[in-house]
PDB file of N, CA and C in Angstrom:
ATOM      1  N   UNK A   1     129.794 173.223  67.088  1.00 62.00           N
ATOM      2  CA  UNK A   1     130.625 172.664  67.598  1.00 62.00           C
ATOM      3  C   UNK A   1     129.719 171.945  68.776  1.00 62.00           C
ATOM      4  N   UNK A   2     130.464 170.833  69.454  1.00 71.00           N
ATOM      5  CA  UNK A   2     129.838 170.131  70.562  1.00 71.00           C
ATOM      6  C   UNK A   2     131.249 170.555  71.288  1.00 71.00           C
ATOM      7  N   UNK A   3     131.040 171.129  72.438  1.00 82.00           N
ATOM      8  CA  UNK A   3     132.012 171.789  73.115  1.00 82.00           C
ATOM      9  C   UNK A   3     132.024 170.722  75.164  1.00 82.00           C
ATOM     10  N   UNK A   4     131.692 169.726  74.841  1.00 88.00           N
ATOM     11  CA  UNK A   4     131.615 168.534  76.090  1.00 88.00           C
ATOM     12  C   UNK A   4     132.570 167.471  75.244  1.00 88.00           C
ATOM     13  N   UNK A   5     133.158 167.839  76.886  1.00 90.00           N
ATOM     14  CA  UNK A   5     133.975 166.441  77.298  1.00 90.00           C
ATOM     15  C   UNK A   5     133.638 165.775  78.166  1.00 90.00           C
ATOM     16  N   UNK A   6     133.963 164.551  77.319  1.00 92.00           N
ATOM     17  CA  UNK A   6     133.634 163.321  78.630  1.00 92.00           C
ATOM     18  C   UNK A   6     134.981 162.313  78.881  1.00 92.00           C
ATOM     19  N   UNK A   7     134.935 162.575  80.147  1.00 93.00           N
ATOM     20  CA  UNK A   7     136.377 161.755  80.495  1.00 93.00           C
ATOM     21  C   UNK A   7     136.687 160.719  81.528  1.00 93.00           C
ATOM     22  N   UNK A   8     136.738 159.605  81.430  1.00 95.00           N
ATOM     23  CA  UNK A   8     136.237 158.239  82.355  1.00 95.00           C
ATOM     24  C   UNK A   8     137.928 158.336  82.852  1.00 95.00           C
ATOM     25  N   UNK A   9     138.095 158.070  83.938  1.00 95.00           N
ATOM     26  CA  UNK A   9     139.359 157.652  84.534  1.00 95.00           C
ATOM     27  C   UNK A   9     139.815 156.815  85.379  1.00 95.00           C
ATOM     28  N   UNK A  10     141.107 155.939  85.953  1.00 96.00           N
ATOM     29  CA  UNK A  10     141.209 155.196  86.717  1.00 96.00           C
ATOM     30  C   UNK A  10     142.598 155.111  87.423  1.00 96.00           C
ATOM     31  N   UNK A  11     143.306 154.993  88.492  1.00 97.00           N
ATOM     32  CA  UNK A  11     144.501 154.792  89.261  1.00 97.00           C
ATOM     33  C   UNK A  11     144.349 153.645  89.856  1.00 97.00           C
ATOM     34  N   UNK A  12     145.972 153.028  89.733  1.00 97.00           N
ATOM     35  CA  UNK A  12     146.057 152.191  90.709  1.00 97.00           C
ATOM     36  C   UNK A  12     147.003 151.787  91.337  1.00 97.00           C
ATOM     37  N   UNK A  13     147.800 151.332  91.948  1.00 98.00           N
ATOM     38  CA  UNK A  13     148.797 151.502  92.600  1.00 98.00           C
ATOM     39  C   UNK A  13     148.993 149.464  93.811  1.00 98.00           C
ATOM     40  N   UNK A  14     150.280 149.104  93.452  1.00 97.00           N
ATOM     41  CA  UNK A  14     150.070 147.150  93.693  1.00 97.00           C
ATOM     42  C   UNK A  14     151.409 147.690  95.291  1.00 97.00           C
ATOM     43  N   UNK A  15     150.500 147.569  96.724  1.00 95.00           N
ATOM     44  CA  UNK A  15     151.278 147.859  98.216  1.00 95.00           C
ATOM     45  C   UNK A  15     150.692 149.119  98.150  1.00 95.00           C
ATOM     46  N   UNK A  16     150.073 150.212  97.781  1.00 94.00           N
ATOM     47  CA  UNK A  16     149.625 150.977  97.942  1.00 94.00           C
ATOM     48  C   UNK A  16     150.812 151.790  99.274  1.00 94.00           C
ATOM     49  N   UNK A  17     152.113 152.070  98.926  1.00 97.00           N
ATOM     50  CA  UNK A  17     152.214 152.654  97.897  1.00 97.00           C
ATOM     51  C   UNK A  17     153.194 151.443  97.213  1.00 97.00           C
ATOM     52  N   UNK A  18     153.224 151.196  96.055  1.00 98.00           N
ATOM     53  CA  UNK A  18     154.044 150.536  94.954  1.00 98.00           C
ATOM     54  C   UNK A  18     153.753 150.638  93.976  1.00 98.00           C
ATOM     55  N   UNK A  19     154.292 149.764  92.580  1.00 98.00           N
ATOM     56  CA  UNK A  19     154.429 149.933  91.353  1.00 98.00           C
ATOM     57  C   UNK A  19     152.974 151.118  91.069  1.00 98.00           C
ATOM     58  N   UNK A  20     152.903 151.597  90.441  1.00 98.00           N
ATOM     59  CA  UNK A  20     151.763 151.999  89.493  1.00 98.00           C
ATOM     60  C   UNK A  20     151.109 152.920  88.256  1.00 98.00           C
ATOM     61  N   UNK A  21     150.039 152.463  88.263  1.00 98.00           N
ATOM     62  CA  UNK A  21     149.313 153.101  87.233  1.00 98.00           C
ATOM     63  C   UNK A  21     148.021 154.169  87.161  1.00 98.00           C
ATOM     64  N   UNK A  22     148.370 154.328  85.775  1.00 98.00           N
ATOM     65  CA  UNK A  22     146.776 155.275  85.327  1.00 98.00           C
ATOM     66  C   UNK A  22     146.279 155.349  83.764  1.00 98.00           C
ATOM     67  N   UNK A  23     145.407 155.489  83.661  1.00 98.00           N
ATOM     68  CA  UNK A  23     144.995 155.338  82.873  1.00 98.00           C
ATOM     69  C   UNK A  23     143.420 155.906  82.138  1.00 98.00           C
ATOM     70  N   UNK A  24     143.310 157.067  81.105  1.00 97.00           N
ATOM     71  CA  UNK A  24     142.537 157.524  80.751  1.00 97.00           C
ATOM     72  C   UNK A  24     141.667 157.732  79.482  1.00 97.00           C
ATOM     73  N   UNK A  25     139.815 157.449  79.645  1.00 97.00           N
ATOM     74  CA  UNK A  25     139.059 157.810  78.037  1.00 97.00           C
ATOM     75  C   UNK A  25     138.547 158.778  77.583  1.00 97.00           C
ATOM     76  N   UNK A  26     139.782 159.817  76.715  1.00 95.00           N
ATOM     77  CA  UNK A  26     138.696 160.859  76.346  1.00 95.00           C
ATOM     78  C   UNK A  26     137.762 161.308  75.591  1.00 95.00           C
ATOM     79  N   UNK A  27     136.433 161.865  76.162  1.00 95.00           N
ATOM     80  CA  UNK A  27     135.704 161.669  74.065  1.00 95.00           C
ATOM     81  C   UNK A  27     135.626 162.828  73.684  1.00 95.00           C
ATOM     82  N   UNK A  28     135.328 163.304  72.516  1.00 94.00           N
ATOM     83  CA  UNK A  28     134.926 164.319  72.070  1.00 94.00           C
ATOM     84  C   UNK A  28     134.235 164.442  70.731  1.00 94.00           C
ATOM     85  N   UNK A  29     132.819 164.411  70.768  1.00 93.00           N
ATOM     86  CA  UNK A  29     132.081 164.031  69.954  1.00 93.00           C
ATOM     87  C   UNK A  29     132.817 162.664  69.430  1.00 93.00           C
ATOM     88  N   UNK A  30     132.969 162.479  68.224  1.00 95.00           N
ATOM     89  CA  UNK A  30     132.605 160.916  68.024  1.00 95.00           C
ATOM     90  C   UNK A  30     134.460 160.712  67.893  1.00 95.00           C
ATOM     91  N   UNK A  31     135.408 161.544  68.741  1.00 95.00           N
ATOM     92  CA  UNK A  31     136.534 161.425  68.640  1.00 95.00           C
ATOM     93  C   UNK A  31     136.616 160.180  70.323  1.00 95.00           C
ATOM     94  N   UNK A  32     137.475 159.170  70.226  1.00 97.00           N
ATOM     95  CA  UNK A  32     138.281 159.204  71.511  1.00 97.00           C
ATOM     96  C   UNK A  32     139.438 158.804  71.258  1.00 97.00           C
ATOM     97  N   UNK A  33     139.824 159.004  72.571  1.00 97.00           N
ATOM     98  CA  UNK A  33     141.712 159.164  72.643  1.00 97.00           C
ATOM     99  C   UNK A  33     141.647 158.329  74.338  1.00 97.00           C
ATOM    100  N   UNK A  34     142.438 157.248  74.011  1.00 98.00           N
ATOM    101  CA  UNK A  34     143.002 156.669  74.916  1.00 98.00           C
ATOM    102  C   UNK A  34     144.472 156.841  75.459  1.00 98.00           C
ATOM    103  N   UNK A  35     144.870 157.321  77.202  1.00 98.00           N
ATOM    104  CA  UNK A  35     145.818 157.438  77.442  1.00 98.00           C
ATOM    105  C   UNK A  35     145.884 156.790  79.182  1.00 98.00           C
ATOM    106  N   UNK A  36     147.624 156.029  79.040  1.00 98.00           N
ATOM    107  CA  UNK A  36     148.374 155.826  80.210  1.00 98.00           C
ATOM    108  C   UNK A  36     149.523 155.817  80.259  1.00 98.00           C
ATOM    109  N   UNK A  37     150.154 155.619  81.802  1.00 98.00           N
ATOM    110  CA  UNK A  37     150.792 155.965  81.966  1.00 98.00           C
ATOM    111  C   UNK A  37     151.549 154.612  83.687  1.00 98.00           C
ATOM    112  N   UNK A  38     152.704 154.628  84.210  1.00 98.00           N
ATOM    113  CA  UNK A  38     153.072 154.077  84.600  1.00 98.00           C
ATOM    114  C   UNK A  38     153.926 154.590  85.679  1.00 98.00           C
ATOM    115  N   UNK A  39     154.613 154.229  86.989  1.00 98.00           N
ATOM    116  CA  UNK A  39     155.731 155.098  87.926  1.00 98.00           C
ATOM    117  C   UNK A  39     156.179 153.891  88.206  1.00 98.00           C
ATOM    118  N   UNK A  40     157.091 154.078  89.116  1.00 98.00           N
ATOM    119  CA  UNK A  40     158.344 152.412  89.412  1.00 98.00           C
ATOM    120  C   UNK A  40     157.054 152.569  91.470  1.00 98.00           C
ATOM    121  N   UNK A  41     156.894 153.922  91.383  1.00 98.00           N
ATOM    122  CA  UNK A  41     156.091 153.889  92.831  1.00 98.00           C
ATOM    123  C   UNK A  41     155.478 155.057  93.271  1.00 98.00           C
ATOM    124  N   UNK A  42     154.405 154.609  93.656  1.00 98.00           N
ATOM    125  CA  UNK A  42     153.074 156.022  93.698  1.00 98.00           C
ATOM    126  C   UNK A  42     152.243 155.283  94.852  1.00 98.00           C
ATOM    127  N   UNK A  43     151.009 156.075  94.852  1.00 98.00           N
ATOM    128  CA  UNK A  43     149.663 155.350  95.713  1.00 98.00           C
ATOM    129  C   UNK A  43     149.095 155.696  94.929  1.00 98.00           C
ATOM    130  N   UNK A  44     147.820 154.624  94.771  1.00 97.00           N
ATOM    131  CA  UNK A  44     146.450 155.325  94.227  1.00 97.00           C
ATOM    132  C   UNK A  44     145.966 157.067  94.313  1.00 97.00           C
ATOM    133  N   UNK A  45     146.542 157.469  95.156  1.00 95.00           N
ATOM    134  CA  UNK A  45     145.461 159.094  95.414  1.00 95.00           C
ATOM    135  C   UNK A  45     146.892 159.520  93.939  1.00 95.00           C
ATOM    136  N   UNK A  46     147.677 159.881  94.195  1.00 97.00           N
ATOM    137  CA  UNK A  46     148.747 160.054  93.264  1.00 97.00           C
ATOM    138  C   UNK A  46     148.361 159.631  91.950  1.00 97.00           C
ATOM    139  N   UNK A  47     148.083 158.374  91.395  1.00 97.00           N
ATOM    140  CA  UNK A  47     147.644 157.812  90.547  1.00 97.00           C
ATOM    141  C   UNK A  47     146.291 158.246  89.856  1.00 97.00           C
ATOM    142  N   UNK A  48     144.944 158.405  90.567  1.00 95.00           N
ATOM    143  CA  UNK A  48     144.250 158.287  90.416  1.00 95.00           C
ATOM    144  C   UNK A  48     144.224 160.194  89.463  1.00 95.00           C
ATOM    145  N   UNK A  49     144.399 161.292  90.356  1.00 94.00           N
ATOM    146  CA  UNK A  49     145.037 162.270  90.161  1.00 94.00           C
ATOM    147  C   UNK A  49     145.861 162.747  88.703  1.00 94.00           C
ATOM    148  N   UNK A  50     147.025 162.266  88.963  1.00 97.00           N
ATOM    149  CA  UNK A  50     147.092 162.222  87.834  1.00 97.00           C
ATOM    150  C   UNK A  50     147.075 161.215  86.086  1.00 97.00           C
ATOM    151  N   UNK A  51     145.965 160.871  86.578  1.00 96.00           N
ATOM    152  CA  UNK A  51     145.144 160.612  85.517  1.00 96.00           C
ATOM    153  C   UNK A  51     144.228 161.959  85.249  1.00 96.00           C
ATOM    154  N   UNK A  52     143.554 162.408  85.914  1.00 93.00           N
ATOM    155  CA  UNK A  52     142.704 163.486  85.660  1.00 93.00           C
ATOM    156  C   UNK A  52     143.488 164.548  85.104  1.00 93.00           C
ATOM    157  N   UNK A  53     144.706 164.595  85.582  1.00 92.00           N
ATOM    158  CA  UNK A  53     145.387 165.726  84.733  1.00 92.00           C
ATOM    159  C   UNK A  53     145.435 165.409  83.612  1.00 92.00           C
ATOM    160  N   UNK A  54     146.141 164.406  83.180  1.00 95.00           N
ATOM    161  CA  UNK A  54     146.989 163.956  81.953  1.00 95.00           C
ATOM    162  C   UNK A  54     145.535 164.009  81.286  1.00 95.00           C
ATOM    163  N   UNK A  55     144.566 163.436  81.403  1.00 94.00           N
ATOM    164  CA  UNK A  55     143.501 163.711  80.792  1.00 94.00           C
ATOM    165  C   UNK A  55     142.537 165.144  80.012  1.00 94.00           C
ATOM    166  N   UNK A  56     142.273 166.075  81.207  1.00 90.00           N
ATOM    167  CA  UNK A  56     142.252 167.489  81.334  1.00 90.00           C
ATOM    168  C   UNK A  56     143.226 168.047  80.366  1.00 90.00           C
ATOM    169  N   UNK A  57     144.465 167.830  79.926  1.00 92.00           N
ATOM    170  CA  UNK A  57     145.393 168.344  78.970  1.00 92.00           C
ATOM    171  C   UNK A  57     145.573 168.438  77.855  1.00 92.00           C
ATOM    172  N   UNK A  58     143.903 166.912  77.487  1.00 92.00           N
ATOM    173  CA  UNK A  58     143.805 167.028  75.866  1.00 92.00           C
ATOM    174  C   UNK A  58     143.090 167.407  75.808  1.00 92.00           C
ATOM    175  N   UNK A  59     142.119 168.873  76.282  1.00 91.00           N
ATOM    176  CA  UNK A  59     140.917 169.675  76.178  1.00 91.00           C
ATOM    177  C   UNK A  59     141.377 170.682  76.594  1.00 91.00           C
ATOM    178  N   UNK A  60     140.861 171.612  76.023  1.00 88.00           N
ATOM    179  CA  UNK A  60     141.115 173.102  75.436  1.00 88.00           C
ATOM    180  C   UNK A  60     141.824 173.618  76.806  1.00 88.00           C
ATOM    181  N   UNK A  61     142.277 174.284  76.477  1.00 76.00           N
ATOM    182  CA  UNK A  61     142.459 175.509  77.633  1.00 76.00           C
ATOM    183  C   UNK A  61     141.338 176.179  78.468  1.00 76.00           C
ATOM    184  N   UNK A  62     140.986 176.355  79.748  1.00 67.00           N
ATOM    185  CA  UNK A  62     139.994 177.039  80.230  1.00 67.00           C
ATOM    186  C   UNK A  62     138.696 175.246  80.731  1.00 67.00           C
ATOM    187  N   UNK A  63     139.109 174.767  79.896  1.00 71.00           N
ATOM    188  CA  UNK A  63     138.118 173.625  80.157  1.00 71.00           C
ATOM    189  C   UNK A  63     138.126 173.473  81.920  1.00 71.00           C
ATOM    190  N   UNK A  64     136.715 173.138  82.214  1.00 70.00           N
ATOM    191  CA  UNK A  64     136.349 172.965  83.359  1.00 70.00           C
ATOM    192  C   UNK A  64     135.875 171.372  84.069  1.00 70.00           C
ATOM    193  N   UNK A  65     135.923 170.888  84.638  1.00 70.00           N
ATOM    194  CA  UNK A  65     135.703 170.278  85.841  1.00 70.00           C
ATOM    195  C   UNK A  65     134.544 170.600  86.288  1.00 70.00           C
ATOM    196  N   UNK A  66     134.157 169.151  86.426  1.00 72.00           N
ATOM    197  CA  UNK A  66     132.446 168.609  87.576  1.00 72.00           C
ATOM    198  C   UNK A  66     132.851 167.766  88.601  1.00 72.00           C
ATOM    199  N   UNK A  67     133.800 167.752  88.409  1.00 70.00           N
ATOM    200  CA  UNK A  67     134.763 166.831  89.909  1.00 70.00           C
ATOM    201  C   UNK A  67     135.237 167.614  91.048  1.00 70.00           C
ATOM    202  N   UNK A  68     134.777 167.723  92.094  1.00 64.00           N
ATOM    203  CA  UNK A  68     135.030 168.647  92.825  1.00 64.00           C
ATOM    204  C   UNK A  68     136.828 168.260  93.519  1.00 64.00           C
ATOM    205  N   UNK A  69     137.081 166.717  93.130  1.00 63.00           N
ATOM    206  CA  UNK A  69     138.208 166.629  93.378  1.00 63.00           C
ATOM    207  C   UNK A  69     139.347 167.395  92.703  1.00 63.00           C
ATOM    208  N   UNK A  70     138.683 167.633  91.714  1.00 63.00           N
ATOM    209  CA  UNK A  70     140.281 168.022  90.633  1.00 63.00           C
ATOM    210  C   UNK A  70     139.760 169.549  90.237  1.00 63.00           C
ATOM    211  N   UNK A  71     139.199 170.073  90.811  1.00 58.00           N
ATOM    212  CA  UNK A  71     138.476 171.890  91.025  1.00 58.00           C
ATOM    213  C   UNK A  71     139.389 172.133  91.814  1.00 58.00           C
ATOM    214  N   UNK A  72     139.340 171.618  93.281  1.00 57.00           N
ATOM    215  CA  UNK A  72     140.206 171.735  94.061  1.00 57.00           C
ATOM    216  C   UNK A  72     141.574 171.827  95.071  1.00 57.00           C
ATOM    217  N   UNK A  73     142.283 171.251  93.593  1.00 54.00           N
ATOM    218  CA  UNK A  73     143.796 170.819  93.223  1.00 54.00           C
ATOM    219  C   UNK A  73     144.182 171.992  93.121  1.00 54.00           C
TER     220      UNK A  73
END
């Protein structure tokens, strides 16, 4: 079984801070899952990290990220 997950994320805010949202695509083998959310007030940085956190929640416990920004949080 393939243990690799591919995660693509993005976050945005209008006004920074302002109305904000995040989205992620999680791919594992042939399975693809898209998730997204929004909040009335946040920053781009918060939404970028929220997208990564929510995507990692869809992976098995103990999964690791190759992104330094998420590893060092």
